[in-house]
Amino acid sequence: ADVLANAHVSRPPACVSSSSAILIAQATSSTSVSSFVLASTTTTSTAIIDVTNNDNDNSSENNNNDDDDNDSNMMAELSRRISDLSESERQTSETFEQGLQRRVASVAKSDQFEAQALTSGTTNLPAIAFDQLLPNQRLAGRTTDPTFGRLLRDLGLGGLFVVVSLDARARKVRRSGVVARIEYVDVDAPESSSWGGVGPGGEAPTAVDFRIVGRARCRILGPTTNMECRVGRWRRGHDPDGEEAVLGFAKERFLDSDSGVDDGTTVFNGAADFVLSEWTPVKVDVALENEDTEEMTDQIIEKAQRIVPMLQQWIELASSSNTYDNIDVVASARIKKGEAGLLTDPQKHISSVLKDLGQMPEPSPDSTSRSLHEFCFWGAALINPLPPLGVSLEVRGRMLEATSIEKRLDLLERTVSRSIQNLDGTRPL
């Protein structure tokens, strides 16, 4: 306090900005002298305030020349650092702009490719037995699997691939699935990557964050019975050490189907031998023209209309936090089994799902067979949402494999009814 009370400014400060100040204590060999230098670093100059005892006022005059040299050196160093920072910022900005331009170009290219693929009737895409995904459902996650990471990276933002699922009971892959689009991926595709061919090699990313969205239903083409096709699947046998299930592309068996193509072959894309980490395209039908030719009857329309208020009741129950206060209600999203409360806000959760799914294709006397199929898938995606709530029986895979609108309506009606019984507590799952 005594020192500060006797302070004086040896030189007027010049161009002091609001930059951070650095307090430097300089101790001399004399115990009677304490010198404190307060330096404010700015982009233009430095202000020096000397605070000393009155007995040593003349020392500041003797040190003026040294201070001037220190000022010059400090300013030179500061200017150099500012210059380096400006150059680094410029390079960072250029890198960001170039990356953004590449992503914009990738999205534009993928938009064009998707439009062609989904209107061509059939197309060729890599396929993975991954999860039961429906149109407009979003699946987000992080993968450390090297093959899946490379596929996401090389297909890139906006890339397309087919997602099918496994029938656990039959231990075979389902033919029907969705064309999925990579909506987000945190690694850039290499400039040399191309769609639809054998996946390029190269070093795999350590971890990849991703989000995919179902775009359109499809069916992998192949013979009616004994179909085998080279697709991706997580298997322990694909791991060289046999320790964990990893993604590999190999020949898999498929469920039999009345909608198969009998051309005398059993394998559509397995003519050549590839390593497990290389993917090859499969031929898929995206038109599904058979769904446009089904005859609509009054009974079918009436059944579809009966399901609408059931779905509305389901939304009300699933959205209410009071529903989950009943610990008998089964929900995989509970904080802890046997206790009230969910890991998510149910109202926000269902609102987000409804936003993703869009408007319900509500059945009417004028409904086409195609619109009623879409109604069934809308309902299935609602009661089996992503992220999951776990309040309904899983129905998406069976809904994809059903071969008629009547079968799909029956399946949806039974599943919604059973889920409502769980949500109202009358008959827990």
C-alpha positions as CSV (number, residue, x, y, z in Angstrom):
1,A,0.0,0.0,0.0
2,D,2.9,2.4,0.9
3,V,4.5,1.7,-2.5
4,L,1.3,2.2,-4.5
5,A,0.6,5.5,-2.6
6,N,4.0,6.9,-3.7
7,A,3.7,5.7,-7.3
8,H,4.4,7.9,-10.3
9,V,4.3,7.4,-14.1
10,S,7.8,7.7,-15.6
11,R,6.4,8.0,-19.2
12,P,2.9,8.6,-20.4
13,P,1.2,5.3,-21.6
14,A,0.6,5.1,-25.3
15,C,-2.3,3.5,-27.0
16,V,-3.3,1.2,-24.1
17,S,-6.0,-1.2,-25.2
18,S,-8.3,-3.5,-23.2
19,S,-5.9,-6.4,-23.7
20,S,-4.9,-8.6,-20.8
21,A,-2.2,-7.1,-18.5
22,I,0.9,-8.9,-17.3
23,L,2.3,-8.0,-13.9
24,I,6.1,-8.6,-13.8
25,A,7.9,-8.3,-10.5
26,Q,11.6,-7.4,-10.7
27,A,13.5,-7.7,-7.5
28,T,17.0,-6.1,-7.2
29,S,19.9,-6.9,-4.8
30,S,19.0,-3.9,-2.7
31,T,16.3,-4.6,-0.1
32,S,15.3,-0.9,-0.2
33,V,14.1,-1.0,-3.8
34,S,11.2,-2.9,-5.2
35,S,10.3,-2.3,-8.8
36,F,7.0,-3.5,-10.4
37,V,6.4,-3.2,-14.1
38,L,2.8,-3.4,-15.3
39,A,2.8,-4.2,-19.0
40,S,-0.3,-4.1,-21.1
41,T,0.2,-6.1,-24.3
42,T,-1.6,-4.6,-27.3
43,T,-1.4,-4.9,-31.0
44,T,0.1,-1.4,-31.2
45,S,2.3,-0.5,-28.3
46,T,3.1,-1.2,-24.6
47,A,2.6,1.1,-21.6
48,I,5.1,0.8,-18.8
49,I,4.3,2.0,-15.3
50,D,7.2,2.0,-12.8
51,V,6.2,1.8,-9.1
52,T,9.1,2.4,-6.7
53,N,9.9,3.9,-3.3
54,N,10.5,7.7,-3.1
55,D,14.1,7.2,-2.1
56,N,14.9,5.7,-5.5
57,D,13.1,8.1,-7.9
58,N,16.3,8.8,-9.8
59,S,16.7,5.1,-10.7
60,S,13.9,5.3,-13.3
61,E,15.8,8.0,-15.2
62,N,19.0,5.8,-15.2
63,N,17.1,2.9,-16.7
64,N,15.3,4.8,-19.4
65,N,17.6,3.6,-22.1
66,D,17.3,-0.1,-21.0
67,D,13.5,0.3,-20.9
68,D,13.5,1.7,-24.4
69,D,15.5,-1.4,-25.6
70,N,13.1,-3.7,-23.8
71,D,10.1,-1.9,-25.3
72,S,11.6,-2.3,-28.8
73,N,12.3,-6.0,-28.3
74,M,8.9,-6.7,-26.8
75,M,7.2,-4.9,-29.7
76,A,9.2,-6.8,-32.2
77,E,8.3,-10.1,-30.6
78,L,4.7,-9.1,-30.3
79,S,4.6,-8.1,-34.0
80,R,6.1,-11.4,-35.0
81,R,3.5,-13.4,-33.0
82,I,0.7,-11.4,-34.4
83,S,1.9,-12.0,-37.9
84,D,2.2,-15.7,-37.2
85,L,-1.3,-15.8,-35.7
86,S,-2.7,-13.9,-38.7
87,E,-1.1,-16.4,-41.1
88,S,-2.4,-19.3,-39.1
89,E,-5.9,-17.9,-39.1
90,R,-5.8,-17.3,-42.8
91,Q,-4.7,-20.9,-43.5
92,T,-7.3,-22.2,-41.1
93,S,-10.0,-20.2,-42.9
94,E,-8.9,-21.4,-46.3
95,T,-8.9,-25.0,-45.1
96,F,-12.4,-24.6,-43.7
97,E,-13.7,-23.0,-46.9
98,Q,-12.1,-25.7,-49.1
99,G,-13.6,-28.4,-46.8
100,L,-17.0,-26.7,-46.9
101,Q,-16.8,-26.5,-50.7
102,R,-16.0,-30.2,-51.0
103,R,-18.9,-31.1,-48.8
104,V,-21.3,-28.9,-50.7
105,A,-20.1,-30.5,-53.9
106,S,-20.5,-34.0,-52.4
107,V,-24.1,-33.2,-51.3
108,A,-25.0,-31.9,-54.7
109,K,-23.5,-35.0,-56.3
110,S,-25.3,-37.3,-53.9
111,D,-28.6,-35.5,-54.5
112,Q,-28.3,-36.2,-58.2
113,F,-27.3,-39.8,-57.6
114,E,-30.2,-40.4,-55.2
115,A,-32.7,-38.9,-57.6
116,Q,-31.5,-41.2,-60.3
117,A,-31.3,-44.3,-58.1
118,L,-34.7,-43.9,-56.6
119,T,-36.5,-43.3,-59.9
120,S,-34.7,-45.9,-62.0
121,G,-36.7,-48.9,-60.8
122,T,-33.5,-50.9,-59.9
123,T,-30.1,-49.8,-58.8
124,N,-26.9,-51.2,-57.4
125,L,-25.7,-50.4,-53.9
126,P,-23.7,-52.0,-51.1
127,A,-25.9,-53.7,-48.4
128,I,-25.4,-54.3,-44.7
129,A,-27.5,-56.4,-42.3
130,F,-27.5,-53.7,-39.7
131,D,-30.8,-52.8,-38.1
132,Q,-34.5,-52.7,-38.7
133,L,-34.8,-49.2,-40.2
134,L,-37.9,-47.7,-41.9
135,P,-38.3,-44.6,-44.2
136,N,-37.7,-41.3,-42.4
137,Q,-36.2,-43.0,-39.3
138,R,-32.8,-41.6,-38.2
139,L,-30.1,-43.7,-36.6
140,A,-27.1,-42.0,-35.1
141,G,-24.1,-43.4,-33.4
142,R,-20.3,-43.8,-33.3
143,T,-18.4,-46.7,-34.7
144,T,-14.9,-47.9,-34.1
145,D,-15.4,-50.8,-36.6
146,P,-12.7,-50.3,-39.2
147,T,-14.7,-51.6,-42.2
148,F,-17.8,-49.7,-41.3
149,G,-15.8,-46.6,-40.7
150,R,-14.1,-46.9,-44.1
151,L,-17.5,-47.4,-45.8
152,L,-19.0,-44.3,-44.2
153,R,-15.9,-42.3,-45.0
154,D,-15.6,-43.5,-48.6
155,L,-19.3,-43.2,-49.5
156,G,-19.2,-39.8,-47.8
157,L,-21.8,-37.2,-46.9
158,G,-25.0,-38.0,-48.8
159,G,-23.8,-41.5,-49.7
160,L,-26.3,-44.3,-50.1
161,F,-26.3,-47.9,-49.0
162,V,-29.0,-50.6,-48.3
163,V,-29.9,-51.4,-44.7
164,V,-31.4,-54.9,-44.2
165,S,-31.9,-56.9,-41.0
166,L,-31.5,-60.3,-39.6
167,D,-34.3,-62.7,-38.9
168,A,-32.9,-64.1,-35.6
169,R,-35.3,-67.1,-35.5
170,A,-34.5,-68.3,-39.1
171,R,-30.9,-67.1,-38.8
172,K,-31.2,-65.6,-42.3
173,V,-31.1,-62.1,-43.7
174,R,-34.3,-60.4,-44.8
175,R,-34.5,-59.3,-48.4
176,S,-36.5,-56.2,-47.7
177,G,-35.0,-53.1,-46.2
178,V,-34.4,-49.4,-47.0
179,V,-32.1,-47.3,-49.0
180,A,-30.3,-45.2,-46.3
181,R,-28.5,-41.9,-46.8
182,I,-25.5,-40.8,-44.8
183,E,-26.9,-37.6,-43.3
184,Y,-23.9,-36.8,-41.1
185,V,-20.3,-38.2,-41.0
186,D,-17.4,-36.5,-39.3
187,V,-14.7,-37.6,-41.8
188,D,-14.3,-36.5,-45.4
189,A,-14.5,-38.9,-48.3
190,P,-11.3,-39.3,-50.3
191,E,-11.4,-37.6,-53.7
192,S,-10.8,-40.9,-55.5
193,S,-13.8,-42.7,-53.9
194,S,-16.6,-43.8,-56.2
195,W,-20.0,-45.1,-55.6
196,G,-21.3,-48.5,-56.2
197,G,-17.9,-50.2,-56.7
198,V,-15.5,-52.2,-54.6
199,G,-14.7,-50.3,-51.4
200,P,-11.2,-48.8,-51.5
201,G,-8.7,-49.8,-48.9
202,G,-6.5,-47.4,-47.0
203,E,-6.1,-46.8,-43.3
204,A,-9.4,-47.0,-41.4
205,P,-10.5,-44.0,-39.2
206,T,-10.1,-44.7,-35.5
207,A,-13.7,-43.7,-34.7
208,V,-16.5,-42.2,-36.9
209,D,-19.6,-40.4,-35.7
210,F,-22.5,-40.8,-38.1
211,R,-26.2,-40.3,-38.7
212,I,-28.2,-42.1,-41.4
213,V,-31.8,-41.7,-42.5
214,G,-34.1,-44.2,-44.3
215,R,-35.0,-42.7,-47.6
216,A,-37.0,-45.4,-49.5
217,R,-38.0,-49.0,-49.1
218,C,-36.3,-51.5,-51.3
219,R,-35.9,-55.2,-51.9
220,I,-32.7,-57.1,-52.7
221,L,-33.3,-59.0,-55.9
222,G,-32.6,-62.7,-56.1
223,P,-34.2,-66.1,-56.7
224,T,-37.3,-67.2,-54.8
225,T,-35.6,-69.9,-52.8
226,N,-32.1,-70.7,-51.6
227,M,-30.9,-67.2,-52.3
228,E,-27.3,-66.3,-51.3
229,C,-25.8,-62.8,-51.7
230,R,-22.7,-61.0,-50.7
231,V,-23.6,-58.4,-48.1
232,G,-22.1,-57.0,-44.9
233,R,-22.8,-58.5,-41.5
234,W,-21.2,-58.3,-38.1
235,R,-19.8,-61.7,-37.2
236,R,-17.2,-62.9,-34.7
237,G,-15.8,-65.1,-37.5
238,H,-14.9,-61.9,-39.4
239,D,-12.5,-61.0,-36.6
240,P,-9.0,-62.5,-37.2
241,D,-8.6,-63.0,-33.4
242,G,-12.2,-64.2,-33.0
243,E,-12.7,-61.9,-30.0
244,E,-15.6,-59.7,-31.1
245,A,-18.1,-59.4,-33.9
246,V,-16.9,-57.1,-36.6
247,L,-18.3,-56.1,-40.0
248,G,-17.2,-58.2,-43.0
249,F,-18.7,-58.7,-46.4
250,A,-19.3,-62.3,-47.3
251,K,-21.9,-64.6,-48.8
252,E,-25.1,-64.8,-46.6
253,R,-28.3,-66.8,-46.9
254,F,-31.6,-65.0,-47.4
255,L,-35.2,-65.7,-46.5
256,D,-37.3,-67.3,-49.2
257,S,-39.7,-65.0,-50.9
258,D,-42.6,-65.1,-53.3
259,S,-41.3,-61.9,-54.9
260,G,-38.0,-63.5,-56.0
261,V,-36.6,-63.6,-59.5
262,D,-36.1,-67.1,-60.7
263,D,-33.3,-67.0,-63.2
264,G,-31.5,-70.2,-62.3
265,T,-28.8,-68.5,-60.2
266,T,-28.4,-68.4,-56.4
267,V,-25.7,-65.7,-56.1
268,F,-26.1,-62.3,-57.7
269,N,-22.9,-60.6,-56.7
270,G,-20.5,-63.3,-55.4
271,A,-18.7,-64.3,-58.7
272,A,-15.4,-62.9,-57.6
273,D,-13.5,-63.5,-54.3
274,F,-12.9,-60.4,-52.3
275,V,-11.4,-59.8,-48.8
276,L,-13.9,-59.3,-46.0
277,S,-13.2,-55.5,-45.8
278,E,-14.2,-54.9,-49.5
279,W,-17.8,-54.3,-50.3
280,T,-19.6,-55.0,-53.6
281,P,-22.9,-53.7,-54.8
282,V,-26.1,-55.7,-54.8
283,K,-29.0,-55.2,-57.2
284,V,-32.1,-53.8,-55.5
285,D,-35.6,-53.0,-56.6
286,V,-36.8,-49.6,-55.4
287,A,-39.9,-49.3,-57.5
288,L,-41.9,-52.1,-55.7
289,E,-44.5,-52.0,-58.5
290,N,-46.4,-55.0,-57.1
291,E,-47.7,-52.7,-54.3
292,D,-49.5,-50.5,-56.8
293,T,-51.7,-53.3,-58.2
294,E,-53.4,-54.6,-55.1
295,E,-57.2,-54.3,-55.1
296,M,-58.7,-52.0,-52.4
297,T,-61.9,-53.2,-50.7
298,D,-64.2,-51.5,-48.3
299,Q,-63.1,-53.9,-45.6
300,I,-59.4,-53.0,-46.1
301,I,-60.2,-49.2,-46.0
302,E,-62.3,-49.7,-42.9
303,K,-59.6,-51.6,-41.1
304,A,-57.0,-48.9,-41.8
305,Q,-59.4,-46.2,-40.6
306,R,-59.9,-48.2,-37.3
307,I,-56.2,-48.0,-36.6
308,V,-56.0,-44.2,-36.8
309,P,-57.6,-43.5,-33.4
310,M,-55.6,-46.4,-31.9
311,L,-52.4,-44.6,-33.1
312,Q,-53.7,-41.3,-31.6
313,Q,-54.3,-43.0,-28.3
314,W,-50.8,-44.5,-28.4
315,I,-49.3,-41.1,-28.9
316,E,-51.2,-39.7,-25.9
317,L,-50.1,-42.5,-23.7
318,A,-46.5,-42.7,-24.9
319,S,-46.0,-38.9,-24.6
320,S,-47.2,-38.6,-21.0
321,S,-44.7,-38.8,-18.2
322,N,-47.5,-40.0,-15.9
323,T,-47.6,-43.3,-18.0
324,Y,-44.2,-44.2,-16.8
325,D,-44.9,-43.5,-13.1
326,N,-46.6,-46.9,-13.3
327,I,-43.6,-49.2,-12.8
328,D,-45.5,-52.1,-14.4
329,V,-45.3,-50.4,-17.7
330,V,-42.4,-52.0,-19.6
331,A,-40.1,-49.5,-21.3
332,S,-36.5,-50.1,-22.2
333,A,-35.8,-46.4,-21.8
334,R,-36.4,-46.4,-18.0
335,I,-33.7,-44.9,-15.9
336,K,-33.7,-48.1,-13.8
337,K,-35.9,-51.2,-14.2
338,G,-38.7,-51.2,-11.6
339,E,-38.5,-47.5,-10.9
340,A,-40.5,-44.6,-12.3
341,G,-39.0,-42.2,-14.9
342,L,-37.3,-42.4,-18.3
343,L,-33.9,-41.5,-19.6
344,T,-35.7,-39.1,-21.9
345,D,-38.5,-36.6,-21.8
346,P,-41.3,-38.7,-23.4
347,Q,-43.2,-35.7,-24.8
348,K,-40.1,-34.2,-26.5
349,H,-39.1,-37.7,-27.7
350,I,-42.4,-38.4,-29.4
351,S,-42.6,-34.9,-30.8
352,S,-39.2,-35.4,-32.4
353,V,-40.3,-38.7,-33.8
354,L,-43.4,-37.2,-35.3
355,K,-41.4,-34.4,-36.9
356,D,-39.1,-36.9,-38.5
357,L,-41.9,-39.1,-39.8
358,G,-44.0,-36.2,-41.2
359,Q,-47.7,-36.2,-41.7
360,M,-49.6,-39.4,-41.3
361,P,-50.8,-40.7,-44.7
362,E,-54.3,-41.0,-43.3
363,P,-56.5,-43.6,-45.0
364,S,-59.7,-42.6,-46.8
365,P,-62.1,-44.1,-49.3
366,D,-59.9,-42.6,-52.0
367,S,-56.7,-44.2,-50.7
368,T,-54.5,-46.1,-53.1
369,S,-52.9,-49.4,-52.2
370,R,-49.5,-47.6,-52.2
371,S,-50.7,-45.0,-49.7
372,L,-52.1,-47.7,-47.4
373,H,-48.7,-49.4,-47.5
374,E,-47.1,-46.1,-46.5
375,F,-49.6,-45.7,-43.7
376,C,-48.6,-49.1,-42.3
377,F,-44.9,-48.2,-42.3
378,W,-45.6,-44.8,-40.8
379,G,-47.4,-46.5,-37.9
380,A,-44.7,-49.1,-37.5
381,A,-42.0,-46.4,-37.3
382,L,-44.0,-44.5,-34.7
383,I,-44.5,-47.4,-32.3
384,N,-40.9,-48.6,-32.8
385,P,-39.2,-45.2,-32.7
386,L,-35.5,-44.3,-32.9
387,P,-34.1,-43.7,-30.4
388,P,-36.1,-46.6,-29.0
389,L,-38.5,-46.3,-26.1
390,G,-39.1,-50.1,-25.8
391,V,-42.8,-49.9,-25.2
392,S,-43.9,-52.1,-28.2
393,L,-43.0,-55.4,-29.7
394,E,-40.5,-55.1,-32.6
395,V,-42.5,-55.1,-35.8
396,R,-40.4,-53.3,-38.4
397,G,-38.6,-56.3,-39.9
398,R,-41.8,-58.3,-40.3
399,M,-43.6,-55.3,-41.7
400,L,-41.0,-55.0,-44.4
401,E,-41.3,-58.7,-45.3
402,A,-45.1,-58.8,-45.3
403,T,-46.3,-59.4,-48.9
404,S,-49.7,-57.7,-48.9
405,I,-51.5,-54.6,-47.5
406,E,-53.9,-56.8,-45.6
407,K,-51.1,-58.6,-43.8
408,R,-49.5,-55.4,-42.9
409,L,-52.7,-53.9,-41.6
410,D,-53.3,-57.0,-39.4
411,L,-49.7,-56.8,-38.1
412,L,-50.0,-53.1,-37.3
413,E,-53.4,-53.4,-35.6
414,R,-52.2,-56.3,-33.3
415,T,-49.0,-54.6,-32.4
416,V,-50.5,-51.2,-31.6
417,S,-53.3,-52.8,-29.5
418,R,-50.7,-54.8,-27.6
419,S,-48.6,-51.7,-26.9
420,I,-51.5,-49.7,-25.7
421,Q,-52.3,-52.5,-23.2
422,N,-48.7,-52.2,-22.0
423,L,-48.8,-48.4,-21.7
424,D,-52.1,-48.3,-19.8
425,G,-50.8,-50.9,-17.5
426,T,-53.5,-53.5,-18.1
427,R,-51.2,-56.0,-19.7
428,P,-47.5,-55.3,-19.5
429,L,-45.2,-56.7,-22.1
